Amino acid sequence: MAARRRREGFARTVKGLECWLDPDLATAIRRSAREVQELIASEPAIEGLTGLDPEASSEAGAFTELEDMLASGTLAGLAGLGGEVPPLSEDPALARLFPVAYEDAEQAEEYRRFTYTELHAAKIAGLGQLSEQLAEMAPDIVLDDESAAVWLLALNDLRLVVGSRIGITEDNGDVFESLPAEDLRALLYGLYVVLTSLQDSLVEALAGW
């Protein structure tokens, strides 16, 4: 019997948005998702807020402790209710995950105050959903459109953090391609390339290209 063809990236089928992922690669992506969850949770959504556990999202589904607090309206600062969000992080990875939206400092601060808390929760939840679905499905991934939208954002967050950690830019990809295989940066660059390919193919599959 001929072996079933393994898809390179996502493609739309009668089942949904399908992709085959090597189990070791799926494990590496899950590990990265967990690490980025922890990174985001290390910077509280509201200044002074601590004790949030990102593991809740990966073990119990997309809803996190923080999301529950958001839903109940108990977080000061949501929608400008007077709380203070943390300033722009000095960590380059976090700064890329939560960038400045406006050049004008006052507009940027106001936008951040209105959006940061919800965005913080959504990023943790999205990474948790990606991790959980990878654990349930890999190597044969099948997503509906709603899950695919969550994956797009989560994959992008992973790309931003990995790219920030190794210092990748639009102009220095050839530097990483020439690194010896045992170099940690080469391994991270390989993961960055895979995440980029998955994200691109998912965009194309959703658009029907």
Short mmCIF file of C-alpha atoms in Angstrom, two decimals:
data_model
loop_
_atom_site.label_atom_id
_atom_site.label_comp_id
_atom_site.label_asym_id
_atom_site.label_seq_id
_atom_site.Cartn_x
_atom_site.Cartn_y
_atom_site.Cartn_z
CA MET A 1 0.00 0.00 0.00
CA ALA A 2 1.43 3.38 -0.97
CA ALA A 3 2.33 5.66 1.92
CA ARG A 4 0.02 8.61 2.42
CA ARG A 5 1.52 11.83 1.09
CA ARG A 6 2.65 14.15 3.85
CA ARG A 7 1.69 17.77 3.37
CA GLU A 8 4.33 20.47 3.47
CA GLY A 9 2.55 23.17 5.43
CA PHE A 10 -1.19 23.73 5.66
CA ALA A 11 -3.68 23.04 2.91
CA ARG A 12 -7.48 23.21 2.90
CA THR A 13 -9.20 19.85 2.50
CA VAL A 14 -12.68 18.50 3.08
CA LYS A 15 -11.68 17.95 6.71
CA GLY A 16 -10.46 21.47 7.33
CA LEU A 17 -7.00 23.05 7.32
CA GLU A 18 -4.62 20.11 7.36
CA CYS A 19 -0.91 19.80 8.03
CA TRP A 20 1.44 16.95 8.90
CA LEU A 21 4.04 17.84 11.53
CA ASP A 22 6.97 15.69 12.56
CA PRO A 23 6.37 14.69 16.22
CA ASP A 24 9.76 16.02 17.31
CA LEU A 25 9.03 19.34 15.63
CA ALA A 26 5.59 19.48 17.25
CA THR A 27 7.26 18.92 20.63
CA ALA A 28 9.77 21.72 19.96
CA ILE A 29 6.96 24.13 19.02
CA ARG A 30 4.99 23.18 22.15
CA ARG A 31 8.06 23.78 24.30
CA SER A 32 8.59 27.18 22.69
CA ALA A 33 4.94 28.07 23.20
CA ARG A 34 5.24 27.24 26.89
CA GLU A 35 8.38 29.35 27.21
CA VAL A 36 6.76 32.33 25.51
CA GLN A 37 3.67 31.94 27.72
CA GLU A 38 5.93 32.15 30.75
CA LEU A 39 7.72 35.16 29.30
CA ILE A 40 4.45 37.03 28.77
CA ALA A 41 3.10 36.04 32.18
CA SER A 42 6.32 37.30 33.79
CA GLU A 43 5.15 40.80 32.92
CA PRO A 44 1.80 41.19 34.70
CA ALA A 45 -1.12 42.59 32.73
CA ILE A 46 -1.69 45.19 35.43
CA GLU A 47 1.11 46.76 37.43
CA GLY A 48 1.44 44.87 40.69
CA LEU A 49 -0.60 41.86 39.54
CA THR A 50 1.23 38.57 40.20
CA GLY A 51 0.56 34.88 40.57
CA LEU A 52 -0.87 34.12 37.13
CA ASP A 53 -0.14 30.60 35.96
CA PRO A 54 0.17 30.21 32.16
CA GLU A 55 0.03 26.42 32.60
CA ALA A 56 -3.71 26.76 33.15
CA SER A 57 -4.20 27.53 29.47
CA SER A 58 -2.14 24.63 28.17
CA GLU A 59 -3.69 22.06 30.47
CA ALA A 60 -7.27 23.26 30.72
CA GLY A 61 -7.99 24.79 27.32
CA ALA A 62 -7.89 28.26 25.91
CA PHE A 63 -9.34 30.05 28.96
CA THR A 64 -6.78 31.14 31.50
CA GLU A 65 -6.95 32.47 35.00
CA LEU A 66 -6.35 35.91 33.59
CA GLU A 67 -9.17 35.57 31.06
CA ASP A 68 -11.57 34.57 33.83
CA MET A 69 -10.63 37.74 35.68
CA LEU A 70 -11.14 39.75 32.52
CA ALA A 71 -14.56 38.22 31.94
CA SER A 72 -15.68 39.02 35.46
CA GLY A 73 -14.49 42.62 35.15
CA THR A 74 -12.22 42.44 38.19
CA LEU A 75 -9.06 43.81 36.55
CA ALA A 76 -8.65 47.52 37.09
CA GLY A 77 -7.37 49.22 34.00
CA LEU A 78 -9.40 47.22 31.49
CA ALA A 79 -10.92 49.69 28.99
CA GLY A 80 -9.35 52.60 30.86
CA LEU A 81 -10.89 52.05 34.27
CA GLY A 82 -7.99 53.67 36.05
CA GLY A 83 -5.41 50.92 36.53
CA GLU A 84 -1.83 51.23 35.34
CA VAL A 85 -0.35 48.84 32.82
CA PRO A 86 3.41 48.18 32.89
CA PRO A 87 5.63 50.47 30.82
CA LEU A 88 7.12 49.21 27.57
CA SER A 89 9.38 46.32 28.47
CA GLU A 90 13.16 46.56 28.23
CA ASP A 91 13.17 42.95 27.02
CA PRO A 92 13.36 43.22 23.20
CA ALA A 93 11.14 40.15 22.78
CA LEU A 94 8.36 41.55 24.96
CA ALA A 95 8.73 44.93 23.30
CA ARG A 96 8.07 43.25 19.94
CA LEU A 97 5.04 41.39 21.31
CA PHE A 98 3.55 44.62 22.67
CA PRO A 99 4.91 47.35 20.38
CA VAL A 100 4.25 51.07 20.52
CA ALA A 101 1.20 51.79 18.37
CA TYR A 102 1.71 55.53 17.80
CA GLU A 103 4.66 57.87 17.46
CA ASP A 104 2.93 60.39 19.70
CA ALA A 105 3.75 59.41 23.30
CA GLU A 106 0.38 60.44 24.71
CA GLN A 107 -1.58 58.55 22.06
CA ALA A 108 0.66 55.51 22.51
CA GLU A 109 0.12 55.49 26.27
CA GLU A 110 -3.64 55.85 25.91
CA TYR A 111 -3.83 53.03 23.35
CA ARG A 112 -1.73 50.79 25.56
CA ARG A 113 -3.94 51.52 28.59
CA PHE A 114 -7.08 50.53 26.67
CA THR A 115 -5.75 47.42 24.93
CA TYR A 116 -2.81 45.93 26.81
CA THR A 117 -4.67 43.83 29.38
CA GLU A 118 -6.92 42.10 26.88
CA LEU A 119 -4.04 41.58 24.44
CA HIS A 120 -1.90 40.11 27.22
CA ALA A 121 -4.61 37.57 28.05
CA ALA A 122 -5.28 36.73 24.41
CA LYS A 123 -1.62 35.99 23.70
CA ILE A 124 -1.31 33.62 26.67
CA ALA A 125 -4.56 31.91 25.71
CA GLY A 126 -3.63 31.59 22.04
CA LEU A 127 -0.28 30.00 22.81
CA GLY A 128 -2.04 27.64 25.20
CA GLN A 129 -4.56 26.62 22.54
CA LEU A 130 -1.81 25.99 20.00
CA SER A 131 0.11 23.88 22.50
CA GLU A 132 -2.94 21.89 23.55
CA GLN A 133 -4.07 21.18 20.00
CA LEU A 134 -0.56 20.12 19.01
CA ALA A 135 -0.56 17.65 21.90
CA GLU A 136 -3.96 16.28 20.90
CA MET A 137 -3.46 16.03 17.13
CA ALA A 138 0.20 15.77 16.12
CA PRO A 139 1.40 14.58 13.73
CA ASP A 140 -1.88 15.01 11.80
CA ILE A 141 -3.12 18.55 12.43
CA VAL A 142 -6.65 19.50 11.33
CA LEU A 143 -7.96 22.96 12.21
CA ASP A 144 -11.23 24.74 11.63
CA ASP A 145 -11.12 28.38 10.56
CA GLU A 146 -11.60 29.67 14.11
CA SER A 147 -8.67 27.66 15.47
CA ALA A 148 -6.58 28.61 12.45
CA ALA A 149 -7.04 32.30 13.26
CA VAL A 150 -5.75 31.66 16.79
CA TRP A 151 -2.80 29.68 15.42
CA LEU A 152 -1.85 32.50 13.06
CA LEU A 153 -1.44 34.92 15.96
CA ALA A 154 0.31 32.38 18.18
CA LEU A 155 2.74 31.36 15.44
CA ASN A 156 3.54 35.01 14.83
CA ASP A 157 4.21 35.57 18.54
CA LEU A 158 6.59 32.60 18.55
CA ARG A 159 8.36 33.95 15.45
CA LEU A 160 8.75 37.38 17.01
CA VAL A 161 10.30 36.00 20.17
CA VAL A 162 12.64 33.52 18.44
CA GLY A 163 13.67 36.17 15.91
CA SER A 164 14.31 38.67 18.68
CA ARG A 165 16.41 36.22 20.69
CA ILE A 166 18.79 35.50 17.81
CA GLY A 167 18.72 39.02 16.36
CA ILE A 168 17.36 38.16 12.96
CA THR A 169 16.53 40.96 10.52
CA GLU A 170 15.40 41.14 6.92
CA ASP A 171 19.01 41.46 5.80
CA ASN A 172 20.99 38.90 7.82
CA GLY A 173 19.31 35.57 7.07
CA ASP A 174 22.35 34.36 5.13
CA VAL A 175 24.45 34.72 8.30
CA PHE A 176 22.28 32.18 10.10
CA GLU A 177 22.12 29.84 7.13
CA SER A 178 25.92 29.54 7.20
CA LEU A 179 26.17 28.70 10.93
CA PRO A 180 27.38 25.20 11.89
CA ALA A 181 24.57 22.81 12.77
CA GLU A 182 25.69 22.51 16.41
CA ASP A 183 25.37 26.27 16.98
CA LEU A 184 22.31 27.01 19.13
CA ARG A 185 21.51 29.99 16.92
CA ALA A 186 21.33 27.67 13.92
CA LEU A 187 18.81 25.49 15.75
CA LEU A 188 16.71 28.50 16.68
CA TYR A 189 16.96 29.85 13.15
CA GLY A 190 15.70 26.49 11.87
CA LEU A 191 12.72 26.77 14.20
CA TYR A 192 12.14 30.36 13.01
CA VAL A 193 12.09 29.20 9.38
CA VAL A 194 9.62 26.41 10.18
CA LEU A 195 7.32 28.77 12.10
CA THR A 196 7.44 31.23 9.20
CA SER A 197 6.61 28.50 6.70
CA LEU A 198 3.70 27.24 8.79
CA GLN A 199 2.32 30.74 9.20
CA ASP A 200 2.64 31.54 5.49
CA SER A 201 0.99 28.30 4.43
CA LEU A 202 -1.84 28.82 6.90
CA VAL A 203 -2.47 32.32 5.55
CA GLU A 204 -2.59 30.95 2.01
CA ALA A 205 -4.86 28.04 2.98
CA LEU A 206 -7.30 30.36 4.73
CA ALA A 207 -7.31 32.73 1.75
CA GLY A 208 -7.80 29.87 -0.72
CA TRP A 209 -4.64 30.64 -2.68
#
